[in-house]
Amino acid sequence: MEKLIITLAPTGNVPTREMTPHVPTRPEEIAKDAVECFHAGASVLHIHARDDEGRPTHLHDYFADIFAALDDTCCPIIRQISTGARAGKTPEDRAQALALNPASASLSTGSSNFPNSPNVNDPPLVRFLAKTMLERNIKPEIEVFDTAMIWNALDFRKEGLLKDPLQFNLVMGVKGSQPATAKQLFHLVECLPPGCVWSVSAVGPAHVPLSTIAIALGGHVRVGLEDNVYYAKGVLATNLALVQRIAAIAKAFGREIATVEDTRRILGL
Ligand code: MG
């Protein structure tokens, strides 16, 4: 079985300091968590930026500050920026940070709901983001909030906007979108095209069981405070503890953890 890619999503757009003191929002805090988690087995860093007040932002300069803080650490963790719908609104806004030429960026290939707002990714927006990534040689990670997003991705591949190997992240347990159940995970996996790379990012108490199923099936895992502020009922998580737990489960399975070099090979970067 292929080695396990662990992606760290340390910040997201939702967690606040009031929710948890452990969420890194400033560039040097994000870089510190990235380095610690890299040493614990994470090879990809999914990056969201916050402004000076800690609010989600799509602005290029905030992402650039995070890149500069990462440069200072010399940590080779693979950089993946979010183009998600919670920060920027227009296609141009959402593509702003792609100018930094990260190795990877998120791309939702359809619309769904967040708990209290729409997650709008209409076809013209998806095409614009996918084309920008293609031109800049940025690997899209297809964020699957609902089953239709898999079929949409196959259509975009047909149009030449997405290239093999397709990389999917199955986002489960976001209220307003698909549930975090084993049944839904198996359904999604059955819908995936042959030869693709896929991971699970599960929000809520099903995070550990669904990540464990993914590890058993040859999928990969995303962890971090973006998806789970709690480690267990009533116990706040840290990014490091979340990565360490997945690394320990993989070890118990006898599945090796992918290094940055392994991950570049697996994703065709
Ligand atoms: Mg995200």
Short mmCIF file of C-alpha atoms and ligand atoms in Angstrom, two decimals:
data_model
loop_
_atom_site.label_atom_id
_atom_site.label_comp_id
_atom_site.label_asym_id
_atom_site.label_seq_id
_atom_site.Cartn_x
_atom_site.Cartn_y
_atom_site.Cartn_z
CA MET A 1 0.00 0.00 0.00
CA GLU A 2 1.18 3.56 -0.77
CA LYS A 3 2.64 5.57 2.08
CA LEU A 4 0.26 7.79 4.05
CA ILE A 5 0.13 11.50 3.31
CA ILE A 6 -0.80 13.52 6.39
CA THR A 7 -2.02 17.02 5.57
CA LEU A 8 -2.14 19.62 8.34
CA ALA A 9 -4.95 22.21 8.25
CA PRO A 10 -3.92 24.24 11.29
CA THR A 11 -6.09 27.36 11.07
CA GLY A 12 -9.13 27.37 8.75
CA ASN A 13 -11.58 30.24 8.74
CA VAL A 14 -13.80 29.32 11.66
CA PRO A 15 -11.78 28.68 14.86
CA THR A 16 -11.23 31.77 17.00
CA ARG A 17 -9.12 32.49 20.07
CA GLU A 18 -12.34 32.43 22.08
CA MET A 19 -12.98 28.86 20.91
CA THR A 20 -9.44 27.66 21.54
CA PRO A 21 -6.16 29.30 22.54
CA HIS A 22 -4.34 26.74 20.39
CA VAL A 23 -5.39 28.01 16.93
CA PRO A 24 -2.45 29.60 15.11
CA THR A 25 -3.52 32.74 13.22
CA ARG A 26 -0.35 34.84 12.95
CA PRO A 27 2.28 33.85 10.36
CA GLU A 28 4.91 32.90 12.92
CA GLU A 29 2.37 30.81 14.86
CA ILE A 30 1.31 28.98 11.71
CA ALA A 31 4.96 28.38 10.81
CA LYS A 32 5.72 27.04 14.31
CA ASP A 33 2.85 24.52 14.15
CA ALA A 34 3.88 23.56 10.61
CA VAL A 35 7.42 22.74 11.70
CA GLU A 36 6.32 20.74 14.76
CA CYS A 37 3.78 18.78 12.73
CA PHE A 38 6.24 18.24 9.88
CA HIS A 39 8.54 16.50 12.35
CA ALA A 40 5.56 14.40 13.52
CA GLY A 41 4.76 13.25 9.95
CA ALA A 42 2.77 15.98 8.16
CA SER A 43 4.00 16.62 4.61
CA VAL A 44 1.38 19.10 3.35
CA LEU A 45 0.27 22.38 4.95
CA HIS A 46 -3.23 23.65 4.05
CA ILE A 47 -3.03 27.40 4.57
CA HIS A 48 -5.72 29.93 5.46
CA ALA A 49 -4.81 33.54 6.24
CA ARG A 50 -6.24 35.87 8.87
CA ASP A 51 -6.09 39.66 8.96
CA ASP A 52 -4.78 41.73 11.89
CA GLU A 53 -8.08 41.22 13.73
CA GLY A 54 -7.97 37.47 13.19
CA ARG A 55 -10.70 37.49 10.53
CA PRO A 56 -10.46 35.30 7.40
CA THR A 57 -8.89 37.13 4.46
CA HIS A 58 -8.19 36.36 0.82
CA LEU A 59 -5.62 39.16 0.50
CA HIS A 60 -2.35 38.20 -1.14
CA ASP A 61 -0.14 40.07 1.33
CA TYR A 62 -1.37 38.09 4.35
CA PHE A 63 -0.58 34.83 2.55
CA ALA A 64 2.80 36.28 1.52
CA ASP A 65 3.59 36.97 5.20
CA ILE A 66 2.86 33.31 6.01
CA PHE A 67 5.10 32.18 3.15
CA ALA A 68 7.87 34.45 4.47
CA ALA A 69 7.51 32.99 7.97
CA LEU A 70 7.71 29.48 6.48
CA ASP A 71 10.78 30.49 4.45
CA ASP A 72 12.45 31.55 7.71
CA THR A 73 12.00 28.04 9.14
CA CYS A 74 13.50 26.32 6.04
CA CYS A 75 10.82 23.64 6.59
CA PRO A 76 10.17 21.84 3.27
CA ILE A 77 6.51 21.08 4.03
CA ILE A 78 4.41 21.35 0.84
CA ARG A 79 2.35 24.55 0.74
CA GLN A 80 -1.29 24.37 -0.22
CA ILE A 81 -3.35 27.53 -0.08
CA SER A 82 -7.11 27.68 0.35
CA THR A 83 -9.25 29.29 -2.34
CA GLY A 84 -12.37 28.61 -0.24
CA ALA A 85 -15.61 30.55 -0.31
CA ARG A 86 -15.50 31.90 3.24
CA ALA A 87 -12.76 34.50 2.66
CA GLY A 88 -12.83 36.01 -0.85
CA LYS A 89 -16.04 36.43 -2.84
CA THR A 90 -15.19 37.25 -6.46
CA PRO A 91 -13.17 34.84 -8.65
CA GLU A 92 -10.30 37.36 -8.71
CA ASP A 93 -10.35 37.64 -4.90
CA ARG A 94 -10.25 33.92 -4.50
CA ALA A 95 -7.36 33.57 -6.93
CA GLN A 96 -5.26 36.39 -5.40
CA ALA A 97 -2.90 34.20 -3.36
CA LEU A 98 -2.30 31.86 -6.32
CA ALA A 99 0.16 34.55 -7.48
CA LEU A 100 2.49 33.16 -4.78
CA ASN A 101 2.76 29.96 -6.87
CA PRO A 102 2.20 27.45 -4.07
CA ALA A 103 2.73 23.79 -5.00
CA SER A 104 -0.96 23.13 -4.36
CA ALA A 105 -4.29 24.88 -3.81
CA SER A 106 -7.78 23.81 -2.85
CA LEU A 107 -10.52 23.75 -5.50
CA SER A 108 -14.15 23.00 -4.68
CA THR A 109 -15.87 21.70 -7.80
CA GLY A 110 -19.43 22.53 -6.82
CA SER A 111 -21.64 24.36 -4.37
CA SER A 112 -23.08 23.26 -1.04
CA ASN A 113 -23.83 24.89 2.28
CA PHE A 114 -21.78 25.73 5.36
CA PRO A 115 -23.71 25.71 8.67
CA ASN A 116 -24.89 29.32 8.23
CA SER A 117 -23.90 30.40 4.72
CA PRO A 118 -23.68 29.09 1.18
CA ASN A 119 -20.49 27.52 -0.14
CA VAL A 120 -20.74 28.96 -3.65
CA ASN A 121 -18.52 27.50 -6.35
CA ASP A 122 -20.40 27.96 -9.61
CA PRO A 123 -19.01 26.52 -12.88
CA PRO A 124 -17.50 29.80 -14.20
CA LEU A 125 -15.67 30.32 -10.89
CA VAL A 126 -14.38 26.74 -10.82
CA ARG A 127 -13.18 27.04 -14.43
CA PHE A 128 -11.43 30.35 -13.65
CA LEU A 129 -9.63 28.94 -10.61
CA ALA A 130 -8.75 25.65 -12.35
CA LYS A 131 -7.38 27.50 -15.39
CA THR A 132 -5.29 29.81 -13.19
CA MET A 133 -3.86 26.80 -11.36
CA LEU A 134 -3.13 25.01 -14.64
CA GLU A 135 -1.29 28.06 -16.03
CA ARG A 136 0.77 28.39 -12.85
CA ASN A 137 1.48 24.66 -12.51
CA ILE A 138 -0.34 24.57 -9.14
CA LYS A 139 -1.81 21.17 -8.20
CA PRO A 140 -5.52 21.45 -7.39
CA GLU A 141 -6.78 19.47 -4.43
CA ILE A 142 -10.45 18.88 -5.25
CA GLU A 143 -12.53 19.54 -2.14
CA VAL A 144 -15.55 17.22 -2.17
CA PHE A 145 -18.30 18.54 0.11
CA ASP A 146 -20.93 16.48 -1.73
CA THR A 147 -20.94 13.54 -4.13
CA ALA A 148 -21.74 15.68 -7.19
CA MET A 149 -18.38 17.40 -6.84
CA ILE A 150 -16.66 14.16 -7.88
CA TRP A 151 -18.72 13.97 -11.10
CA ASN A 152 -18.15 17.67 -11.76
CA ALA A 153 -14.39 17.14 -11.45
CA LEU A 154 -14.54 14.40 -14.08
CA ASP A 155 -16.29 16.84 -16.42
CA PHE A 156 -13.62 19.49 -15.79
CA ARG A 157 -10.99 16.84 -16.53
CA LYS A 158 -12.74 16.15 -19.84
CA GLU A 159 -12.49 19.88 -20.61
CA GLY A 160 -8.74 19.68 -19.99
CA LEU A 161 -8.90 21.90 -16.89
CA LEU A 162 -7.84 19.14 -14.46
CA LYS A 163 -4.98 16.71 -15.05
CA ASP A 164 -4.27 13.22 -13.73
CA PRO A 165 -3.61 12.10 -11.14
CA LEU A 166 -6.71 13.80 -9.76
CA GLN A 167 -6.38 14.55 -6.06
CA PHE A 168 -9.56 14.54 -3.97
CA ASN A 169 -10.13 15.55 -0.37
CA LEU A 170 -13.42 14.14 0.93
CA VAL A 171 -14.71 16.78 3.34
CA MET A 172 -17.22 15.13 5.66
CA GLY A 173 -19.32 16.28 8.58
CA VAL A 174 -19.67 19.96 7.63
CA LYS A 175 -23.22 20.85 8.67
CA GLY A 176 -25.12 21.73 5.48
CA SER A 177 -23.18 19.22 3.36
CA GLN A 178 -22.57 15.45 3.46
CA PRO A 179 -22.55 13.54 6.75
CA ALA A 180 -19.47 12.03 8.39
CA THR A 181 -20.59 8.41 8.19
CA ALA A 182 -18.83 5.25 7.06
CA LYS A 183 -21.66 4.60 4.60
CA GLN A 184 -21.15 7.96 2.89
CA LEU A 185 -17.36 7.46 2.85
CA PHE A 186 -17.70 4.08 1.13
CA HIS A 187 -20.11 5.59 -1.39
CA LEU A 188 -17.67 8.41 -2.20
CA VAL A 189 -14.74 6.01 -2.55
CA GLU A 190 -16.79 3.87 -4.96
CA CYS A 191 -17.48 6.98 -7.07
CA LEU A 192 -13.79 7.97 -7.38
CA PRO A 193 -12.02 7.41 -10.71
CA PRO A 194 -9.26 4.79 -10.94
CA GLY A 195 -5.74 6.05 -10.30
CA CYS A 196 -6.75 9.09 -8.28
CA VAL A 197 -5.29 10.11 -4.91
CA TRP A 198 -7.77 10.76 -2.12
CA SER A 199 -7.89 11.81 1.49
CA VAL A 200 -10.51 12.25 4.17
CA SER A 201 -11.03 15.36 6.21
CA ALA A 202 -13.73 14.63 8.79
CA VAL A 203 -15.23 17.21 11.11
CA GLY A 204 -16.49 16.19 14.53
CA PRO A 205 -16.46 12.98 16.56
CA ALA A 206 -16.24 10.74 13.47
CA HIS A 207 -12.82 12.17 12.65
CA VAL A 208 -10.85 9.28 14.15
CA PRO A 209 -13.04 6.39 12.87
CA LEU A 210 -13.26 7.80 9.32
CA SER A 211 -9.55 8.63 9.21
CA THR A 212 -8.84 5.07 10.34
CA ILE A 213 -11.02 3.65 7.55
CA ALA A 214 -9.16 5.87 5.06
CA ILE A 215 -5.82 4.58 6.32
CA ALA A 216 -7.07 0.98 5.96
CA LEU A 217 -8.36 1.59 2.41
CA GLY A 218 -5.19 3.25 1.12
CA GLY A 219 -6.51 6.79 1.32
CA HIS A 220 -4.79 9.70 3.02
CA VAL A 221 -5.77 11.89 5.97
CA ARG A 222 -6.13 15.59 6.72
CA VAL A 223 -6.10 16.74 10.33
CA GLY A 224 -5.92 20.03 12.16
CA LEU A 225 -7.83 22.62 14.12
CA GLU A 226 -9.56 23.79 10.92
CA ASP A 227 -11.58 20.57 11.06
CA ASN A 228 -11.50 19.70 14.76
CA VAL A 229 -11.07 22.07 17.67
CA TYR A 230 -11.61 19.17 20.08
CA TYR A 231 -9.30 16.20 20.47
CA ALA A 232 -11.93 14.29 22.43
CA LYS A 233 -15.13 15.21 24.25
CA GLY A 234 -14.31 18.26 26.39
CA VAL A 235 -10.58 18.15 25.52
CA LEU A 236 -9.21 20.90 23.27
CA ALA A 237 -6.93 19.75 20.49
CA THR A 238 -3.53 20.97 19.43
CA ASN A 239 -2.37 20.55 15.84
CA LEU A 240 0.58 18.47 17.01
CA ALA A 241 -1.58 16.07 19.06
CA LEU A 242 -3.93 15.54 16.08
CA VAL A 243 -1.02 14.69 13.76
CA GLN A 244 0.62 12.45 16.35
CA ARG A 245 -2.59 10.46 16.84
CA ILE A 246 -2.97 9.75 13.10
CA ALA A 247 0.73 8.86 12.82
CA ALA A 248 0.30 6.41 15.72
CA ILE A 249 -2.74 4.77 14.10
CA ALA A 250 -0.84 4.41 10.82
CA LYS A 251 2.07 2.87 12.69
CA ALA A 252 -0.27 0.36 14.34
CA PHE A 253 -1.51 -0.60 10.86
CA GLY A 254 2.06 -0.95 9.60
CA ARG A 255 1.49 1.84 7.08
CA GLU A 256 4.48 4.07 6.49
CA ILE A 257 4.18 7.86 6.59
CA ALA A 258 4.99 9.75 3.40
CA THR A 259 7.88 12.19 3.49
CA VAL A 260 7.72 15.42 1.49
CA GLU A 261 9.60 13.64 -1.34
CA ASP A 262 7.15 10.72 -1.25
CA THR A 263 4.21 13.11 -1.33
CA ARG A 264 5.62 15.01 -4.32
CA ARG A 265 5.94 11.70 -6.16
CA ILE A 266 2.44 10.49 -5.21
CA LEU A 267 0.79 13.76 -6.24
CA GLY A 268 2.93 14.22 -9.35
CA LEU A 269 4.17 17.63 -8.23
MG MG B 1 -9.74 25.05 4.22
#
